[in-house]
XYZ file of C-alpha atoms in Angstrom:
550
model
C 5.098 -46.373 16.917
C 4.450 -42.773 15.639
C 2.688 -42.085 19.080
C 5.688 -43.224 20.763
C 7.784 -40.781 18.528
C 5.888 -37.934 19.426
C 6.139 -38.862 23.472
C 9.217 -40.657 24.301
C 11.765 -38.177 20.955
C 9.712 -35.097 21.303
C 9.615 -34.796 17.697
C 6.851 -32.943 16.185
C 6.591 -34.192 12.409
C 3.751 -34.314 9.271
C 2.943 -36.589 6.637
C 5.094 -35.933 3.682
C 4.132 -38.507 0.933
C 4.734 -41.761 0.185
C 7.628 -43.092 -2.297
C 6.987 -45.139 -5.135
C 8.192 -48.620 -2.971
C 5.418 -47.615 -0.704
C 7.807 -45.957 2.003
C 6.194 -43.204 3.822
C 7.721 -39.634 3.877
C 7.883 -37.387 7.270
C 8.534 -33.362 8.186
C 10.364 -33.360 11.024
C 9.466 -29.436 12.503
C 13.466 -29.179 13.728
C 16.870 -29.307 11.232
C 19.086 -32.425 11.624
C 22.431 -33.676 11.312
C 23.733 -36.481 10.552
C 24.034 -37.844 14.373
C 20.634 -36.888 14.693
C 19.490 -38.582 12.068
C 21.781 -41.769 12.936
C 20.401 -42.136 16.515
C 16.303 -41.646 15.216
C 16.960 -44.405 12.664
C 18.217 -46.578 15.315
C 15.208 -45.893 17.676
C 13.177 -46.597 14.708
C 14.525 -49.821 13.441
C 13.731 -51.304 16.555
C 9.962 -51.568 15.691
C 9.262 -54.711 13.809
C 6.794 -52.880 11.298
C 9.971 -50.469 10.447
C 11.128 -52.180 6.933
C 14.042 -49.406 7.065
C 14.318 -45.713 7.879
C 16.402 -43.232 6.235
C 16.732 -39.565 5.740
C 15.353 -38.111 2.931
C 18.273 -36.632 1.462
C 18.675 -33.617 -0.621
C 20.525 -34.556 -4.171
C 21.853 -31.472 -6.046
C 23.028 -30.580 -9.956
C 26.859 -31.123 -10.173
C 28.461 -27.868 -9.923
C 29.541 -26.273 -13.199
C 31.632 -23.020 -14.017
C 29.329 -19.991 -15.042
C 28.262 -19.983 -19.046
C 30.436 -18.831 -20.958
C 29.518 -17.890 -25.160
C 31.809 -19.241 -27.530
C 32.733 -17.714 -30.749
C 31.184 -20.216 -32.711
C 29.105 -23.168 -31.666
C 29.491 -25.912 -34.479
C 30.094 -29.697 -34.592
C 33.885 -28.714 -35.154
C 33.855 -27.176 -31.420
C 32.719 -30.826 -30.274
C 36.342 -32.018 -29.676
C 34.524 -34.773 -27.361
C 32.837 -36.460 -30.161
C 35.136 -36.074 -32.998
C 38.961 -35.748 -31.093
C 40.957 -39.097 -32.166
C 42.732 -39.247 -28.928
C 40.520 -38.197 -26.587
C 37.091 -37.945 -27.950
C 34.766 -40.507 -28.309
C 35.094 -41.621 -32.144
C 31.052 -40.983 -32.776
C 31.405 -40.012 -36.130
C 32.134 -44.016 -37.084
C 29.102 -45.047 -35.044
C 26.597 -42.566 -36.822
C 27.565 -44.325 -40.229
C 25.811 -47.399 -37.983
C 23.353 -45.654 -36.265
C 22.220 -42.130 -35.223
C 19.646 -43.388 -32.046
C 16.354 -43.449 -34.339
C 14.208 -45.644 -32.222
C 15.435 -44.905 -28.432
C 14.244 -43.215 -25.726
C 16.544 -41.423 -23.132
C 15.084 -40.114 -20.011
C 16.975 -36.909 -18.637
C 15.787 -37.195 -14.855
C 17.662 -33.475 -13.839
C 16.012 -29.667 -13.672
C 14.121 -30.330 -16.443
C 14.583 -29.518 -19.875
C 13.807 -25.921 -22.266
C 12.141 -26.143 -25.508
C 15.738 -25.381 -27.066
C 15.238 -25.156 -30.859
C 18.144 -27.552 -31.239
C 15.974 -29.937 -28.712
C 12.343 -29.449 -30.016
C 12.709 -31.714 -32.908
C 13.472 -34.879 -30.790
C 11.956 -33.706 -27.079
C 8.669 -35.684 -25.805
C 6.014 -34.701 -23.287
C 7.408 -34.970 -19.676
C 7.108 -34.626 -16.163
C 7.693 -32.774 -13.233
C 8.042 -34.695 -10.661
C 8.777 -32.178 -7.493
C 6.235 -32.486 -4.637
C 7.800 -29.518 -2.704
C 6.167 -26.199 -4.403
C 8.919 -24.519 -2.713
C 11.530 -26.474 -4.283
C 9.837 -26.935 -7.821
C 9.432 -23.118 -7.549
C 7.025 -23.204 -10.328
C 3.510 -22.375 -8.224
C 2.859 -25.595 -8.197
C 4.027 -29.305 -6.992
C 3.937 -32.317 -9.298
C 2.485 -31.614 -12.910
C 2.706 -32.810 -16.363
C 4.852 -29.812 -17.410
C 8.762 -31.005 -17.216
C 10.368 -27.642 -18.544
C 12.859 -25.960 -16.764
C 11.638 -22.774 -15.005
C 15.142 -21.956 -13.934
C 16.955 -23.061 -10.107
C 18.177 -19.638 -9.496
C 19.129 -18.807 -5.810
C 19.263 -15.492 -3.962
C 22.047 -14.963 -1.165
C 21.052 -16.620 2.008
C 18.891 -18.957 0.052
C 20.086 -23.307 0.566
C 23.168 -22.074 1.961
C 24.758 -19.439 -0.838
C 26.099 -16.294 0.385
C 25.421 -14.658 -2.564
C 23.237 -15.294 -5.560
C 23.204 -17.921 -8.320
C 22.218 -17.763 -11.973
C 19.694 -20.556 -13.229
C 22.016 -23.398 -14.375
C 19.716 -24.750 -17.086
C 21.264 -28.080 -16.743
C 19.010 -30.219 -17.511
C 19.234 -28.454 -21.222
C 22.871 -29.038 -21.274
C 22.648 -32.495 -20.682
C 19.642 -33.016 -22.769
C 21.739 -31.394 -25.904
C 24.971 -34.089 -25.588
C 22.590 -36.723 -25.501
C 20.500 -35.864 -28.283
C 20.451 -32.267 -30.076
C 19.549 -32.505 -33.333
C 22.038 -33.245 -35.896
C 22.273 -32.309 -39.618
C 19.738 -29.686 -39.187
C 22.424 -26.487 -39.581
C 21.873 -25.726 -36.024
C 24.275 -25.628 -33.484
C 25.857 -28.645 -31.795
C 24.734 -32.523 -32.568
C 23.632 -34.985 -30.040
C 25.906 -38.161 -29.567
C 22.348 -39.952 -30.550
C 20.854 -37.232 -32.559
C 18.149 -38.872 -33.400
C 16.940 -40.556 -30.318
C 14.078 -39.130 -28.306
C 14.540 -37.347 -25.078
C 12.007 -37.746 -22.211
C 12.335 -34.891 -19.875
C 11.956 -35.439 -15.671
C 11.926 -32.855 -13.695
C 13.236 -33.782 -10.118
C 15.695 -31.005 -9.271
C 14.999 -27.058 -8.446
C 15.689 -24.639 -6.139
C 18.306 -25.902 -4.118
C 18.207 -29.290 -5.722
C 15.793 -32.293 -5.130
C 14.588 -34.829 -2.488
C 15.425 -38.167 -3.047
C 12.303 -39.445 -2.901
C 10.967 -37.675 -5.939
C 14.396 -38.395 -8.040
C 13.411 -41.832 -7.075
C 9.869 -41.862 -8.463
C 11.112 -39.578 -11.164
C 13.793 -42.657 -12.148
C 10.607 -45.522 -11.776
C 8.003 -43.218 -13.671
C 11.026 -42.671 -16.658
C 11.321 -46.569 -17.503
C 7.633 -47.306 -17.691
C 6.648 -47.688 -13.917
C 3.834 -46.960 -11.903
C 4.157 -43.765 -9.580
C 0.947 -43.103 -7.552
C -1.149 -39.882 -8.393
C 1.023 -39.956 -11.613
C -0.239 -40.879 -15.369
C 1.546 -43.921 -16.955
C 4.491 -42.951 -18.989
C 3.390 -43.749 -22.856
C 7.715 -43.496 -23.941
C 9.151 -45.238 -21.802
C 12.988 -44.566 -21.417
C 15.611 -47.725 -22.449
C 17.769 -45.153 -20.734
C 17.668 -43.043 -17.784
C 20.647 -40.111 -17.307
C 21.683 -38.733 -13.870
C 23.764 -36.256 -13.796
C 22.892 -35.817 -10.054
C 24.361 -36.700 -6.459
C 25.413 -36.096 -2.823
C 27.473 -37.348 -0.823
C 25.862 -40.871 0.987
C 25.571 -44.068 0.802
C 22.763 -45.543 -1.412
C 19.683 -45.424 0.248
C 17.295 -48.398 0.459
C 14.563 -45.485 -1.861
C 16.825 -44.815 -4.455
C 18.268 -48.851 -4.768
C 14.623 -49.851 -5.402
C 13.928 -47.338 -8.218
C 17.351 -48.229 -9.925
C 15.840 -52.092 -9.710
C 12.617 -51.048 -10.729
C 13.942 -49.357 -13.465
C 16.545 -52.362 -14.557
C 13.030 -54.771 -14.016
C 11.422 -52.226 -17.198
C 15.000 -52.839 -19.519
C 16.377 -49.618 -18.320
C 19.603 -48.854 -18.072
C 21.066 -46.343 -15.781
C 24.080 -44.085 -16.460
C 25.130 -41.793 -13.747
C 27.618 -39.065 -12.876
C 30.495 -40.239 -10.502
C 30.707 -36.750 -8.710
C 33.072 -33.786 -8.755
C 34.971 -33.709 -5.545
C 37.883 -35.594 -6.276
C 37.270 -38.290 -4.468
C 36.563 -41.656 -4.095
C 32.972 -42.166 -5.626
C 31.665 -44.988 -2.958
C 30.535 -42.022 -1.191
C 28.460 -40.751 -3.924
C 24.950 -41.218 -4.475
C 23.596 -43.044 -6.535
C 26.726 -43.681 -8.397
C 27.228 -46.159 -5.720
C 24.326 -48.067 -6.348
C 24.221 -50.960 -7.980
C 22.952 -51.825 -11.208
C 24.151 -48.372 -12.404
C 27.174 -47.588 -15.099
C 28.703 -44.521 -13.165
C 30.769 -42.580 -14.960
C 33.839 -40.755 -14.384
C 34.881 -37.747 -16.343
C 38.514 -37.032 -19.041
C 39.559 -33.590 -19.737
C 40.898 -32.427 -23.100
C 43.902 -34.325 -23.451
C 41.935 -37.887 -22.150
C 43.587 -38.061 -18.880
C 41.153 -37.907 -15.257
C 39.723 -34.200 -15.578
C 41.011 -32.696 -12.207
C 37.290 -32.404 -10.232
C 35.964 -36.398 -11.306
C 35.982 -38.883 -8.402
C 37.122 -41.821 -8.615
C 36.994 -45.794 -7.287
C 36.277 -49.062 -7.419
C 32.142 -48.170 -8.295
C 33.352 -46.445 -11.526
C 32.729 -48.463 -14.435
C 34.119 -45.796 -17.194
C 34.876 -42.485 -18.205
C 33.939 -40.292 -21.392
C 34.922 -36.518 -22.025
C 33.867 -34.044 -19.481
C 35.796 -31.265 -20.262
C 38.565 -29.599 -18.109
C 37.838 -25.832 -18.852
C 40.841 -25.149 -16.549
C 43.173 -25.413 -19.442
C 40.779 -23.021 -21.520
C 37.118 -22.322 -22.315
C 37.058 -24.499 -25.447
C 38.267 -27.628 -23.476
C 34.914 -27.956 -21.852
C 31.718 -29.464 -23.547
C 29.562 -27.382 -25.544
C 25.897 -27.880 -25.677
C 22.326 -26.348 -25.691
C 21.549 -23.551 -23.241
C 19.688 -19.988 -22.579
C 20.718 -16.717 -21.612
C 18.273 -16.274 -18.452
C 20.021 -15.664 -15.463
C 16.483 -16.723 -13.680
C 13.703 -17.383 -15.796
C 14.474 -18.719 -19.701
C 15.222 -15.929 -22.427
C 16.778 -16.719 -25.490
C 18.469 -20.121 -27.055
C 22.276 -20.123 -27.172
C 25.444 -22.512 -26.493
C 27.525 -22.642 -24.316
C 30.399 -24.554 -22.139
C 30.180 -26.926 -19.313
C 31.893 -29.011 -17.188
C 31.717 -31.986 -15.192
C 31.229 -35.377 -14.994
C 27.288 -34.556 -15.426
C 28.819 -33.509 -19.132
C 30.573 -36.893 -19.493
C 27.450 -38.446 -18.060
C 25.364 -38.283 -21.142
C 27.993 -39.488 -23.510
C 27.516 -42.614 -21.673
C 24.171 -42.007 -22.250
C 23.991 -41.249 -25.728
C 26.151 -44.381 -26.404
C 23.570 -46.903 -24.603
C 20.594 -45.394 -27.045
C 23.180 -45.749 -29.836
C 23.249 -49.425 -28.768
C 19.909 -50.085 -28.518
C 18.945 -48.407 -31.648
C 21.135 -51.124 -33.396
C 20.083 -54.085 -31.345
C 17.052 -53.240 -29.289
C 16.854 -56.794 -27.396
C 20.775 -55.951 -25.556
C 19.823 -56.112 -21.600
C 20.683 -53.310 -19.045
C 23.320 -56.508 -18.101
C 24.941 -56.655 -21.635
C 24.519 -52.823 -22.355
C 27.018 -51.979 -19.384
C 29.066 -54.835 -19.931
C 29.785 -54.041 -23.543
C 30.017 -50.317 -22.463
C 32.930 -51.682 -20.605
C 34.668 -54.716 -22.365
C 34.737 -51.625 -25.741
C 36.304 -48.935 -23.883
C 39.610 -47.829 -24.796
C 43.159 -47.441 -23.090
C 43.382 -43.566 -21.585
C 46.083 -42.249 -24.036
C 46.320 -40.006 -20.583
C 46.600 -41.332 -16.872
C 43.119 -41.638 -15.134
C 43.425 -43.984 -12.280
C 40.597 -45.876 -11.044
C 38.362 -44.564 -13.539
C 36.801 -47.790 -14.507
C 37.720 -49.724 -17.654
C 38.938 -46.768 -20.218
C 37.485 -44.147 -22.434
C 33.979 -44.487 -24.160
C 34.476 -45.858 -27.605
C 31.170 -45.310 -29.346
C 32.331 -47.033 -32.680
C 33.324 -49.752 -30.862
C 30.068 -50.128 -28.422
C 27.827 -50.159 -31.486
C 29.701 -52.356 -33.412
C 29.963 -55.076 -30.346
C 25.967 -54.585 -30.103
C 25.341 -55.088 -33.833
C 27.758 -58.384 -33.291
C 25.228 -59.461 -30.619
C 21.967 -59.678 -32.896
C 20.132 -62.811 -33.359
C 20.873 -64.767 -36.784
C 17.883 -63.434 -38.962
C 15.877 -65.935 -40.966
C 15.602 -64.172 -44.677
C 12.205 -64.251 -45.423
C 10.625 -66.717 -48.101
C 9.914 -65.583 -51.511
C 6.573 -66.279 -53.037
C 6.345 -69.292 -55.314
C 4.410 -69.899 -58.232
C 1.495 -72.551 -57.388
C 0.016 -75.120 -59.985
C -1.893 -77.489 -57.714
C -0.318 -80.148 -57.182
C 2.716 -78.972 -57.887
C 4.755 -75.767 -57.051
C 6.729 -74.536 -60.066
C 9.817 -72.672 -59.355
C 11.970 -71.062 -62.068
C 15.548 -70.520 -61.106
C 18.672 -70.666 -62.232
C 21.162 -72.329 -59.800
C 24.338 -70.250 -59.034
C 27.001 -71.456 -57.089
C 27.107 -71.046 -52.906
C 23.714 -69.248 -53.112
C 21.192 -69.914 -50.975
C 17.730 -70.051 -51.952
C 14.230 -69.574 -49.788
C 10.950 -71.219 -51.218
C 7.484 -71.984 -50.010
C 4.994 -74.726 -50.911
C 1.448 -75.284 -50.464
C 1.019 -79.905 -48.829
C -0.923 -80.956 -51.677
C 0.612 -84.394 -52.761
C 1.499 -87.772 -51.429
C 4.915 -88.216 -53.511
C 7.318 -87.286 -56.367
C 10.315 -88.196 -58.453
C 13.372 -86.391 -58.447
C 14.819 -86.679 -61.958
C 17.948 -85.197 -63.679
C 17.617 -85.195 -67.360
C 19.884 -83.371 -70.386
C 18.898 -83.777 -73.966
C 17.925 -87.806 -74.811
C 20.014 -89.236 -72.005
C 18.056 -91.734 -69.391
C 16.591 -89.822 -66.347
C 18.729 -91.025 -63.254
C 15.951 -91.370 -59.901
C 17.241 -89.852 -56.598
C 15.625 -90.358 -53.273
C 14.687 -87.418 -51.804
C 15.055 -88.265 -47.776
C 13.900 -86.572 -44.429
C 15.680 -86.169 -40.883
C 13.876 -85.034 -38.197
C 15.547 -85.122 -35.104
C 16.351 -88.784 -33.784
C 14.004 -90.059 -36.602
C 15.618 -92.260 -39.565
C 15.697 -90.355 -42.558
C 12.986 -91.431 -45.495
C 10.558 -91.690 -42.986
C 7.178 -89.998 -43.040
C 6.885 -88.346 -40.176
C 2.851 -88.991 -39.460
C 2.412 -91.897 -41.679
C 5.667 -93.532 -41.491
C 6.146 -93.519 -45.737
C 8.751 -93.228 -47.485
C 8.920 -90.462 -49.865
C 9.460 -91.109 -53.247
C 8.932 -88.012 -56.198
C 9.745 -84.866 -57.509
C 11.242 -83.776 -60.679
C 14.192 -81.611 -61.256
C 14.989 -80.962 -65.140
C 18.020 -79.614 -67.246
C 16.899 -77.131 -69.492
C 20.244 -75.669 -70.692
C 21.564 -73.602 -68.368
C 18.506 -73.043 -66.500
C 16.912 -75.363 -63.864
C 13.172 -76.337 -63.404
C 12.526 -77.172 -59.928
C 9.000 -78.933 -59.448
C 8.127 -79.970 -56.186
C 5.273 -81.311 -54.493
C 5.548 -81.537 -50.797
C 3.206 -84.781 -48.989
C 0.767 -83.887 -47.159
C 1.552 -85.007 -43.730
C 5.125 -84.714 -44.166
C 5.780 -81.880 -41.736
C 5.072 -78.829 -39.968
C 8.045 -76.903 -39.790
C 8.522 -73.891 -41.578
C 11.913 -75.033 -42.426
C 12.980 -77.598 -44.826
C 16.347 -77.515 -45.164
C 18.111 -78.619 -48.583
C 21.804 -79.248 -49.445
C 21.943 -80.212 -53.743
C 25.750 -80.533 -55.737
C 25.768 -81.497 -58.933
C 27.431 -84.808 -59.560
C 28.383 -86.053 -63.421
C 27.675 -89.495 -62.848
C 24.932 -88.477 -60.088
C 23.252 -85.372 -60.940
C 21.648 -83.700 -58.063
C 21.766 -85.933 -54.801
C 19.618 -84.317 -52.617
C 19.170 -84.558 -48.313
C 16.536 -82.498 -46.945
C 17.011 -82.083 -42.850
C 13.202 -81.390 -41.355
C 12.615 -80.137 -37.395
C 8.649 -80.863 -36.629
C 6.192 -83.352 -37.647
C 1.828 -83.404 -36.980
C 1.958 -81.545 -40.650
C -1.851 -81.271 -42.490
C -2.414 -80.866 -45.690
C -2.876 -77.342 -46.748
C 0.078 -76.481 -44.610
C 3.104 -74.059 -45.884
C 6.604 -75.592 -45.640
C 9.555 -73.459 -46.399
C 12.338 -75.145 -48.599
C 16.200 -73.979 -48.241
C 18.376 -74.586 -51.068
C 22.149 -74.265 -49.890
C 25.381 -75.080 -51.832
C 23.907 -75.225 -55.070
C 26.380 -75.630 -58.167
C 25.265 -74.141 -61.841
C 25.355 -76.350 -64.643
């Protein structure tokens, strides 16, 4: 087939690479547009051993106005996190949770060793095969910092030259600068780890390597590349063109989602509808549009149906200050010194999503990629502003957290350590009404009494009976015996609780007990047991519920 390129196309091409799915990457010697490219995938999809073919398209940061300083560069100049109308109420979720635990993967230009970032950034990667484009000296290393993705005029298209963006460090610092450190801005999870990928650099990045970038982030394996020791629960992408979504980048997004990843990514800037941007039209992704300063659609976010929410992005239109503010540097190609300044774009509402997600997780770690996104959306608030088609409403941290701390497993509390006199366990408690109480004991014995005795007055016998599933209750589970003893005394106001457990009783952990005191009956008790095959020597936990003091 590649023979038959060559003779019967005339196209002169080289080995590339391969992608992480195993797709192999081509040079093509001549430029192409899109009709070009349409009619060679055609000829090319004819061959049986073609899986699919598809450009390898080049992915660029979303355009953001030039840096500007602010006066002062506080948590009070972070209208997006704190603003009640339109900010995203993070202050309530950091009395929950401030991210300790997660991992967010910023797959973008990389990310500076801001002092705001350093306490909370992780080893990296760069993932750029193109030296040209990772304009670094070098292709892919294990160095992910930002060495700046200035352009001279003529250079990818610009007729005149651009400043580095440092994006990368702009996104990295809403997600997760440091907070209550006295330094600048705080991170909507400020203190969740951020895992720098470097996939875009001079004149953006190819597909293919924000695709292996995206699989390498979660935990996957990228040929030629070292395993990933913190792997991302979350993977930002402030990135796209405009396409559809290509067969590469759909397989890293499912790779990811197969590792517990989820995926937050910028809806685009044109105004448009966002089914024609990549990879916010994807699926398995939360894409995210962007709200300006008064919570309404910021005037440069697409759009659609493929939007799933929006969060702040900033609309510097109406004024500097209305944009986001986050970590930067003052190099206008290579890095100089630390500062803060003003973005916007939905690549700055972008990792609110993201920040929220690693809020999430930090409180309830076992949430999937599924639930994550679908609480994302069922929590977010009415736009006190119009923004049509911009998914389900406005990013409510508080509310996100607290629907992800609502989703935790029931706990089991963990039994307390009893006091052992073989054969008996001795417990000394006093019983207090509607409290529930956690014991262990040691199989030891064959039976016991249950007895209720105050002063001189005749002990009254209870039976002390066991349910096991569809078992009758009073039945031994191995044996088939009834049980028959314990004793529980009066001592005043305080309760003696000996028990001894029989041996082959059961093998739960559990044994569940419900006791009320009763005048004329004292302390009828039902115990409700799940397992049997007990031995003796075993450890069977006893639950006392609904007790009532004397």
């Amino acid at each position: 087939m590649l023979s038959r390129l060559r003779t019967e196309q005339g196209e002169i091409f080289n080995f590339a690479k391969s992608t992480p799915d195993r797709a192999d990457v081509f040079r093509f010697s001549k430029r192409k547009n899109k009709a070009d490219w349409a009619r060679l995938g055609t000829w090319l999809k004819k061959f049986p051993e073609v899986e699919y073919a598809e450009p390898d398209t080049i992915l660029t940061r979303a355009e953001v106005p030039a840096p500007i300083m602010p006066n002062d560069a506080y948590l009070s100049h972070q209208w997006s996190l704190l603003d009640a109308v339109s900010g995203i109420r993070a202050e309530q979720a950091w009395g929950y949770t401030t991210g300790k635990g997660s991992v967010v993967a910023i797959v973008d230009t990389g990310v500076l060793p801001h002092v705001d970032l350093l306490p909370n950034l992780l080893p990296g990667y760069d993932m750029i095969a193109d030296k040209a484009v990772a304009n670094d000296g070098n292709a892919r290393d294990n160095d992910a910092t930002d060495v700046g993705d200035y352009v001279l005029a003529g250079e990818c298209g610009s007729a005149s030259n651009i400043n580095s963006s440092w994006h990368g460090t702009h996104v990295a610092g809403t997600v997760a600068a440091a907070g209550n450190n006295t330094e600048g801005v705080a991170g909507v999870a400020y203190n969740a780890k951020v895992l720098p990928v470097r996939t875009l650099g001079k004149c953006g990045g190819y597909t293919s390597d924000i695709a292996a970038g995206v699989i390498w982030a979660a935990g996957g394996a990228v040929s030629g590349v070292p395993t990933n020791p913190n792997p991302a629960r979350v993977i930002n992408l402030s990135l796209g063109g405009n396409s559809s979504c290509g067969t590469t980048m759909q397989n890293a997004i499912n790779a990811a989602r197969a590792k517990k990843a989820v995926v937050v990514v910028a809806a685009g800037n044109s105004n448009a509808d966002a089914s024609q941007s990549s990879p916010a039209n994807c699926s398995g992704v939360v894409a995210v549009a962007a709200t300006g300063r008064d919570g309404g659609r910021a005037y440069y976010s697409n759009y659609g149906s493929v939007v799933d929410l929006a969060a702040p992005g900033g609309s510097m239109n109406t004024g500097t200050a209305n944009g986001i503010v986050s970590t930067l540097n003052t190099g206008t190609q290579g890095a100089d010194a630390d500062t803060y300044n003003y973005y916007q774009g939905t690549s700055m509402a972008t990792p609110h999503v993201a920040g929220v997600a690693a809020l999430m997780l930090s409180a309830n770690p076992a949430l999937t990629p599924d639930q994550v996104e679908t609480l994302l959306k069922s929590t977010a608030r009415a736009f006190p502003q119009p923004c049509t088609n911009c998914g389900t409403g406005l990013l409510d941290a508080t509310a996100a957290v607290n629907a992800a701390l609502a989703a935790l497993p029931p706990v089991t509390p963990e039994p307390e350590t009893p006091v052992v006199t073989d054969p008996y366990v001795a417990l000394l408690d006093e019983l207090v009404k509607q409290r529930n109480l956690w014991r262990s004991f040691k199989i030891s014995n064959y039976s016991y009494v249950l007895e209720e005795q105050t002063g001189t007055a005749t002990p009254s016998r209870l039976k002390l009976t066991i349910r096991s599933g569809k078992l009758s209750s009073g039945v031994n589970l191995a044996t088939g015996k009834s049980l028959s003893s314990s004793n529980l005394k009066a001592k005043g106001k305080t309760l003696e609780q000996v028990f001894s457990v029989i041996e082959s009783a059961i093998n739960t952990k559990y044994a569940m007990v419900k006791a009320t005191y009763n005048t004329s009956q004292g302390y009828p008790v039902d115990s409700f047991l799940d397992k049997s095959s007990a031995v003796k020597g075993d450890e069977v936990t006893l639950k006392v519920s609904n007790v009532t003091k004397l």
